[in-house]
Amino acid sequence: MHLAYPAVLAALLFCTGLYGVLARRNAILVLMSVELMLNAVNLNLVAFDVWLRDTLHAGQALTLFVIAVAAAEIGIGLAIVLMVYRDRGTSDVDRLRDSVESDATDAAAAESVAAEAEAETEAAARAKAPAKKAEATA
């Protein structure tokens, strides 16, 4: 078997996964695209292991390690996506980014409004103090 066949297939899989990561808006589809890229790397590892006729089968051992890491990554990634979906009601990546920026902007605006209200309260208290003092002396 020629090395070109699995290498071209792996390149196509990796490019498809890269397109999915860059173009998709849904977080679950982004995770699936990352898995597709990891599978393309696994295909290359096994193909080169067979082509080089490695006696230790290092490519296959590394492939098993990548599969284990990918399984842990997808488990944690899906748990995070589910928690974000429950909290925000969407798994759209752009909306999540916008909501974080708007939350920070809203928090800054709320702090400035609170500071202005506190300054107005202090100014009103200072204005009332001389009037009460004048009433007490009269």
N, C-alpha and C. Protein backbone atom coordinates (compact mmCIF):
# COMPACT_ATOMS: atom_id res chain seq x y z
N MET A 1 0.84 -1.19 0.00
CA MET A 1 0.00 0.00 0.00
C MET A 1 0.89 1.24 0.00
N HIS A 2 0.52 2.20 -0.81
CA HIS A 2 1.27 3.44 -0.89
C HIS A 2 0.92 4.33 0.29
N LEU A 3 1.90 5.09 0.72
CA LEU A 3 1.69 6.01 1.84
C LEU A 3 0.84 7.21 1.41
N ALA A 4 0.75 7.48 0.14
CA ALA A 4 0.04 8.66 -0.35
C ALA A 4 -1.47 8.57 -0.08
N TYR A 5 -2.04 7.37 -0.17
CA TYR A 5 -3.49 7.25 0.01
C TYR A 5 -3.94 7.65 1.41
N PRO A 6 -3.40 7.06 2.47
CA PRO A 6 -3.85 7.51 3.80
C PRO A 6 -3.41 8.94 4.12
N ALA A 7 -2.29 9.39 3.56
CA ALA A 7 -1.84 10.76 3.82
C ALA A 7 -2.80 11.77 3.20
N VAL A 8 -3.25 11.50 1.99
CA VAL A 8 -4.20 12.42 1.33
C VAL A 8 -5.55 12.39 2.06
N LEU A 9 -5.98 11.19 2.44
CA LEU A 9 -7.24 11.09 3.19
C LEU A 9 -7.14 11.83 4.52
N ALA A 10 -6.01 11.70 5.21
CA ALA A 10 -5.82 12.41 6.48
C ALA A 10 -5.79 13.91 6.27
N ALA A 11 -5.17 14.35 5.19
CA ALA A 11 -5.14 15.79 4.90
C ALA A 11 -6.55 16.32 4.62
N LEU A 12 -7.33 15.55 3.88
CA LEU A 12 -8.71 15.97 3.62
C LEU A 12 -9.54 16.00 4.90
N LEU A 13 -9.37 14.99 5.75
CA LEU A 13 -10.09 14.98 7.03
C LEU A 13 -9.68 16.16 7.90
N PHE A 14 -8.40 16.44 7.95
CA PHE A 14 -7.92 17.54 8.78
C PHE A 14 -8.44 18.87 8.25
N CYS A 15 -8.42 19.06 6.94
CA CYS A 15 -8.93 20.31 6.36
C CYS A 15 -10.43 20.47 6.61
N THR A 16 -11.16 19.36 6.52
CA THR A 16 -12.59 19.40 6.82
C THR A 16 -12.83 19.79 8.28
N GLY A 17 -12.05 19.21 9.18
CA GLY A 17 -12.17 19.56 10.59
C GLY A 17 -11.79 21.01 10.86
N LEU A 18 -10.74 21.48 10.21
CA LEU A 18 -10.33 22.87 10.37
C LEU A 18 -11.40 23.83 9.87
N TYR A 19 -12.01 23.50 8.73
CA TYR A 19 -13.10 24.31 8.23
C TYR A 19 -14.27 24.33 9.23
N GLY A 20 -14.56 23.16 9.82
CA GLY A 20 -15.63 23.09 10.80
C GLY A 20 -15.37 23.94 12.03
N VAL A 21 -14.12 23.97 12.48
CA VAL A 21 -13.79 24.78 13.65
C VAL A 21 -13.91 26.26 13.33
N LEU A 22 -13.46 26.65 12.16
CA LEU A 22 -13.45 28.07 11.80
C LEU A 22 -14.82 28.60 11.36
N ALA A 23 -15.65 27.75 10.76
CA ALA A 23 -16.89 28.23 10.16
C ALA A 23 -18.13 27.98 11.01
N ARG A 24 -18.11 27.02 11.87
CA ARG A 24 -19.32 26.66 12.62
C ARG A 24 -19.55 27.60 13.79
N ARG A 25 -20.82 27.74 14.14
CA ARG A 25 -21.21 28.59 15.26
C ARG A 25 -21.64 27.76 16.48
N ASN A 26 -22.07 26.54 16.24
CA ASN A 26 -22.55 25.69 17.33
C ASN A 26 -21.35 25.04 18.03
N ALA A 27 -21.30 25.11 19.34
CA ALA A 27 -20.16 24.60 20.09
C ALA A 27 -20.01 23.08 19.95
N ILE A 28 -21.11 22.37 19.84
CA ILE A 28 -21.03 20.91 19.68
C ILE A 28 -20.43 20.55 18.33
N LEU A 29 -20.78 21.27 17.28
CA LEU A 29 -20.19 21.03 15.98
C LEU A 29 -18.71 21.38 15.96
N VAL A 30 -18.32 22.38 16.73
CA VAL A 30 -16.89 22.72 16.84
C VAL A 30 -16.14 21.58 17.52
N LEU A 31 -16.72 21.01 18.57
CA LEU A 31 -16.09 19.86 19.24
C LEU A 31 -15.99 18.66 18.30
N MET A 32 -17.02 18.44 17.50
CA MET A 32 -16.96 17.33 16.54
C MET A 32 -15.88 17.57 15.49
N SER A 33 -15.68 18.81 15.10
CA SER A 33 -14.64 19.13 14.13
C SER A 33 -13.25 18.92 14.72
N VAL A 34 -13.08 19.23 15.99
CA VAL A 34 -11.80 18.96 16.65
C VAL A 34 -11.54 17.46 16.69
N GLU A 35 -12.57 16.68 16.95
CA GLU A 35 -12.41 15.22 16.94
C GLU A 35 -12.03 14.71 15.55
N LEU A 36 -12.57 15.32 14.52
CA LEU A 36 -12.23 14.94 13.16
C LEU A 36 -10.76 15.22 12.87
N MET A 37 -10.26 16.34 13.37
CA MET A 37 -8.84 16.65 13.18
C MET A 37 -7.96 15.67 13.95
N LEU A 38 -8.36 15.29 15.15
CA LEU A 38 -7.59 14.30 15.91
C LEU A 38 -7.58 12.94 15.22
N ASN A 39 -8.69 12.58 14.60
CA ASN A 39 -8.74 11.31 13.87
C ASN A 39 -7.85 11.34 12.63
N ALA A 40 -7.72 12.50 12.00
CA ALA A 40 -6.81 12.63 10.87
C ALA A 40 -5.37 12.42 11.31
N VAL A 41 -5.03 12.96 12.47
CA VAL A 41 -3.68 12.76 13.01
C VAL A 41 -3.47 11.29 13.36
N ASN A 42 -4.47 10.64 13.92
CA ASN A 42 -4.36 9.21 14.23
C ASN A 42 -4.14 8.38 12.97
N LEU A 43 -4.83 8.73 11.90
CA LEU A 43 -4.64 8.02 10.65
C LEU A 43 -3.21 8.16 10.14
N ASN A 44 -2.67 9.36 10.24
CA ASN A 44 -1.27 9.56 9.85
C ASN A 44 -0.31 8.76 10.73
N LEU A 45 -0.56 8.74 12.03
CA LEU A 45 0.32 7.99 12.92
C LEU A 45 0.35 6.50 12.57
N VAL A 46 -0.81 5.93 12.35
CA VAL A 46 -0.87 4.51 12.02
C VAL A 46 -0.28 4.24 10.64
N ALA A 47 -0.54 5.12 9.67
CA ALA A 47 -0.02 4.91 8.32
C ALA A 47 1.51 4.97 8.30
N PHE A 48 2.07 5.93 8.99
CA PHE A 48 3.53 6.01 9.03
C PHE A 48 4.13 4.87 9.83
N ASP A 49 3.43 4.40 10.86
CA ASP A 49 3.92 3.25 11.62
C ASP A 49 3.99 2.01 10.74
N VAL A 50 2.96 1.80 9.93
CA VAL A 50 2.95 0.64 9.03
C VAL A 50 4.00 0.82 7.92
N TRP A 51 4.12 2.02 7.39
CA TRP A 51 5.05 2.27 6.30
C TRP A 51 6.50 2.11 6.73
N LEU A 52 6.82 2.56 7.96
CA LEU A 52 8.19 2.45 8.46
C LEU A 52 8.51 1.07 9.02
N ARG A 53 7.49 0.24 9.21
CA ARG A 53 7.64 -1.10 9.78
C ARG A 53 8.38 -1.05 11.11
N ASP A 54 7.88 -0.18 11.96
CA ASP A 54 8.49 0.00 13.28
C ASP A 54 8.24 -1.23 14.14
N THR A 55 9.28 -1.78 14.75
CA THR A 55 9.12 -2.99 15.57
C THR A 55 8.46 -2.67 16.90
N LEU A 56 8.59 -1.44 17.36
CA LEU A 56 7.97 -1.06 18.63
C LEU A 56 6.52 -0.62 18.47
N HIS A 57 6.11 -0.36 17.25
CA HIS A 57 4.76 0.13 16.96
C HIS A 57 4.45 1.38 17.77
N ALA A 58 5.37 2.32 17.70
CA ALA A 58 5.22 3.57 18.45
C ALA A 58 4.05 4.39 17.94
N GLY A 59 3.81 4.38 16.64
CA GLY A 59 2.68 5.14 16.09
C GLY A 59 1.35 4.63 16.59
N GLN A 60 1.21 3.31 16.70
CA GLN A 60 -0.04 2.75 17.20
C GLN A 60 -0.21 3.02 18.69
N ALA A 61 0.89 2.98 19.44
CA ALA A 61 0.81 3.28 20.87
C ALA A 61 0.44 4.74 21.09
N LEU A 62 1.03 5.63 20.29
CA LEU A 62 0.69 7.04 20.40
C LEU A 62 -0.76 7.29 19.98
N THR A 63 -1.23 6.53 19.01
CA THR A 63 -2.63 6.64 18.59
C THR A 63 -3.58 6.28 19.73
N LEU A 64 -3.26 5.23 20.46
CA LEU A 64 -4.10 4.86 21.61
C LEU A 64 -4.09 5.96 22.67
N PHE A 65 -2.96 6.59 22.86
CA PHE A 65 -2.87 7.69 23.82
C PHE A 65 -3.73 8.88 23.35
N VAL A 66 -3.67 9.20 22.06
CA VAL A 66 -4.46 10.31 21.52
C VAL A 66 -5.95 10.01 21.63
N ILE A 67 -6.34 8.76 21.41
CA ILE A 67 -7.75 8.38 21.54
C ILE A 67 -8.21 8.56 22.98
N ALA A 68 -7.39 8.19 23.94
CA ALA A 68 -7.76 8.35 25.35
C ALA A 68 -7.89 9.82 25.72
N VAL A 69 -6.97 10.64 25.25
CA VAL A 69 -7.04 12.08 25.53
C VAL A 69 -8.26 12.70 24.85
N ALA A 70 -8.56 12.25 23.63
CA ALA A 70 -9.72 12.78 22.91
C ALA A 70 -11.02 12.40 23.61
N ALA A 71 -11.08 11.20 24.17
CA ALA A 71 -12.29 10.80 24.90
C ALA A 71 -12.48 11.66 26.14
N ALA A 72 -11.40 11.94 26.85
CA ALA A 72 -11.51 12.82 28.02
C ALA A 72 -11.89 14.24 27.60
N GLU A 73 -11.31 14.70 26.50
CA GLU A 73 -11.60 16.05 26.03
C GLU A 73 -13.06 16.19 25.62
N ILE A 74 -13.60 15.20 24.94
CA ILE A 74 -14.99 15.32 24.50
C ILE A 74 -15.94 15.22 25.69
N GLY A 75 -15.59 14.43 26.69
CA GLY A 75 -16.44 14.34 27.88
C GLY A 75 -16.49 15.66 28.63
N ILE A 76 -15.34 16.26 28.84
CA ILE A 76 -15.29 17.54 29.56
C ILE A 76 -15.89 18.65 28.70
N GLY A 77 -15.60 18.62 27.40
CA GLY A 77 -16.14 19.64 26.51
C GLY A 77 -17.66 19.61 26.46
N LEU A 78 -18.24 18.43 26.36
CA LEU A 78 -19.70 18.33 26.34
C LEU A 78 -20.32 18.76 27.68
N ALA A 79 -19.64 18.45 28.77
CA ALA A 79 -20.15 18.90 30.07
C ALA A 79 -20.15 20.42 30.16
N ILE A 80 -19.10 21.05 29.66
CA ILE A 80 -19.04 22.51 29.67
C ILE A 80 -20.12 23.10 28.76
N VAL A 81 -20.29 22.53 27.58
CA VAL A 81 -21.30 23.03 26.65
C VAL A 81 -22.70 22.88 27.25
N LEU A 82 -22.98 21.77 27.91
CA LEU A 82 -24.30 21.59 28.53
C LEU A 82 -24.54 22.58 29.66
N MET A 83 -23.51 22.86 30.45
CA MET A 83 -23.68 23.84 31.53
C MET A 83 -23.90 25.25 30.96
N VAL A 84 -23.17 25.59 29.91
CA VAL A 84 -23.36 26.90 29.28
C VAL A 84 -24.75 26.99 28.66
N TYR A 85 -25.21 25.91 28.04
CA TYR A 85 -26.55 25.90 27.43
C TYR A 85 -27.62 26.07 28.50
N ARG A 86 -27.46 25.40 29.62
CA ARG A 86 -28.45 25.54 30.71
C ARG A 86 -28.45 26.95 31.27
N ASP A 87 -27.25 27.56 31.36
CA ASP A 87 -27.13 28.89 31.94
C ASP A 87 -27.60 29.98 30.99
N ARG A 88 -27.20 29.91 29.73
CA ARG A 88 -27.47 30.98 28.78
C ARG A 88 -28.60 30.68 27.81
N GLY A 89 -28.93 29.40 27.62
CA GLY A 89 -29.99 29.04 26.69
C GLY A 89 -29.56 28.92 25.25
N THR A 90 -28.26 28.99 24.98
CA THR A 90 -27.76 28.84 23.62
C THR A 90 -26.36 28.23 23.66
N SER A 91 -26.02 27.54 22.57
CA SER A 91 -24.66 27.02 22.45
C SER A 91 -23.96 27.67 21.26
N ASP A 92 -24.48 28.80 20.80
CA ASP A 92 -23.90 29.55 19.70
C ASP A 92 -22.64 30.26 20.20
N VAL A 93 -21.52 29.99 19.56
CA VAL A 93 -20.24 30.51 20.04
C VAL A 93 -20.19 32.03 19.96
N ASP A 94 -20.72 32.62 18.89
CA ASP A 94 -20.70 34.08 18.76
C ASP A 94 -21.56 34.76 19.81
N ARG A 95 -22.71 34.21 20.09
CA ARG A 95 -23.57 34.80 21.11
C ARG A 95 -22.95 34.70 22.50
N LEU A 96 -22.24 33.63 22.76
CA LEU A 96 -21.58 33.49 24.06
C LEU A 96 -20.49 34.54 24.21
N ARG A 97 -19.74 34.77 23.15
CA ARG A 97 -18.69 35.78 23.20
C ARG A 97 -19.30 37.16 23.37
N ASP A 98 -20.37 37.46 22.65
CA ASP A 98 -21.02 38.76 22.75
C ASP A 98 -21.64 38.97 24.13
N SER A 99 -22.20 37.92 24.70
CA SER A 99 -22.83 38.07 26.01
C SER A 99 -21.79 38.30 27.10
N VAL A 100 -20.61 37.75 26.96
CA VAL A 100 -19.56 38.01 27.94
C VAL A 100 -19.12 39.46 27.85
N GLU A 101 -18.95 39.96 26.62
CA GLU A 101 -18.55 41.35 26.46
C GLU A 101 -19.65 42.28 26.93
N SER A 102 -20.90 41.97 26.65
CA SER A 102 -21.99 42.84 27.08
C SER A 102 -22.18 42.76 28.59
N ASP A 103 -21.92 41.58 29.20
CA ASP A 103 -22.02 41.48 30.65
C ASP A 103 -20.97 42.37 31.32
N ALA A 104 -19.76 42.40 30.76
CA ALA A 104 -18.72 43.25 31.32
C ALA A 104 -19.08 44.73 31.13
N THR A 105 -19.64 45.06 29.98
CA THR A 105 -20.06 46.44 29.71
C THR A 105 -21.22 46.82 30.62
N ASP A 106 -22.18 45.91 30.79
CA ASP A 106 -23.31 46.17 31.68
C ASP A 106 -22.85 46.35 33.12
N ALA A 107 -21.89 45.55 33.55
CA ALA A 107 -21.39 45.67 34.92
C ALA A 107 -20.70 47.01 35.11
N ALA A 108 -19.91 47.44 34.14
CA ALA A 108 -19.23 48.74 34.24
C ALA A 108 -20.25 49.87 34.25
N ALA A 109 -21.29 49.76 33.42
CA ALA A 109 -22.32 50.79 33.39
C ALA A 109 -23.09 50.82 34.70
N ALA A 110 -23.38 49.67 35.27
CA ALA A 110 -24.09 49.62 36.56
C ALA A 110 -23.24 50.22 37.67
N GLU A 111 -21.94 49.99 37.63
CA GLU A 111 -21.07 50.58 38.65
C GLU A 111 -21.03 52.09 38.53
N SER A 112 -20.98 52.62 37.30
CA SER A 112 -20.94 54.07 37.12
C SER A 112 -22.27 54.70 37.54
N VAL A 113 -23.39 54.04 37.25
CA VAL A 113 -24.69 54.55 37.68
C VAL A 113 -24.78 54.55 39.21
N ALA A 114 -24.28 53.49 39.84
CA ALA A 114 -24.30 53.42 41.30
C ALA A 114 -23.42 54.50 41.90
N ALA A 115 -22.27 54.77 41.30
CA ALA A 115 -21.37 55.82 41.80
C ALA A 115 -22.02 57.20 41.65
N GLU A 116 -22.70 57.43 40.53
CA GLU A 116 -23.39 58.70 40.34
C GLU A 116 -24.52 58.88 41.34
N ALA A 117 -25.27 57.81 41.59
CA ALA A 117 -26.37 57.90 42.56
C ALA A 117 -25.83 58.17 43.96
N GLU A 118 -24.71 57.56 44.30
CA GLU A 118 -24.11 57.79 45.63
C GLU A 118 -23.61 59.23 45.74
N ALA A 119 -23.03 59.76 44.67
CA ALA A 119 -22.56 61.15 44.70
C ALA A 119 -23.74 62.11 44.84
N GLU A 120 -24.84 61.83 44.15
CA GLU A 120 -26.02 62.69 44.27
C GLU A 120 -26.60 62.63 45.68
N THR A 121 -26.61 61.45 46.28
CA THR A 121 -27.12 61.31 47.64
C THR A 121 -26.26 62.11 48.62
N GLU A 122 -24.94 62.04 48.46
CA GLU A 122 -24.05 62.80 49.34
C GLU A 122 -24.24 64.29 49.14
N ALA A 123 -24.41 64.74 47.90
CA ALA A 123 -24.62 66.16 47.62
C ALA A 123 -25.93 66.64 48.23
N ALA A 124 -26.97 65.80 48.14
CA ALA A 124 -28.26 66.17 48.73
C ALA A 124 -28.14 66.23 50.25
N ALA A 125 -27.38 65.34 50.85
CA ALA A 125 -27.21 65.35 52.30
C ALA A 125 -26.45 66.59 52.74
N ARG A 126 -25.46 67.00 51.96
CA ARG A 126 -24.70 68.22 52.29
C ARG A 126 -25.59 69.46 52.16
N ALA A 127 -26.47 69.47 51.18
CA ALA A 127 -27.35 70.62 50.98
C ALA A 127 -28.37 70.72 52.11
N LYS A 128 -28.82 69.60 52.64
CA LYS A 128 -29.80 69.62 53.72
C LYS A 128 -29.18 69.98 55.05
N ALA A 129 -27.90 69.70 55.22
CA ALA A 129 -27.24 69.95 56.51
C ALA A 129 -27.24 71.43 56.86
N PRO A 130 -26.89 72.38 55.98
CA PRO A 130 -26.94 73.80 56.37
C PRO A 130 -28.37 74.28 56.64
N ALA A 131 -29.36 73.71 55.92
CA ALA A 131 -30.74 74.11 56.14
C ALA A 131 -31.20 73.68 57.52
N LYS A 132 -30.82 72.49 57.97
CA LYS A 132 -31.18 72.02 59.31
C LYS A 132 -30.48 72.83 60.37
N LYS A 133 -29.23 73.23 60.08
CA LYS A 133 -28.47 74.03 61.02
C LYS A 133 -29.11 75.40 61.18
N ALA A 134 -29.61 75.97 60.08
CA ALA A 134 -30.26 77.27 60.13
C ALA A 134 -31.56 77.19 60.90
N GLU A 135 -32.31 76.09 60.77
CA GLU A 135 -33.55 75.91 61.50
C GLU A 135 -33.29 75.74 62.98
N ALA A 136 -32.20 75.10 63.34
CA ALA A 136 -31.87 74.88 64.75
C ALA A 136 -31.48 76.18 65.42
N THR A 137 -30.83 77.09 64.75
CA THR A 137 -30.42 78.35 65.35
C THR A 137 -31.57 79.35 65.42
N ALA A 138 -32.59 79.21 64.63
CA ALA A 138 -33.70 80.16 64.59
C ALA A 138 -34.67 79.91 65.67
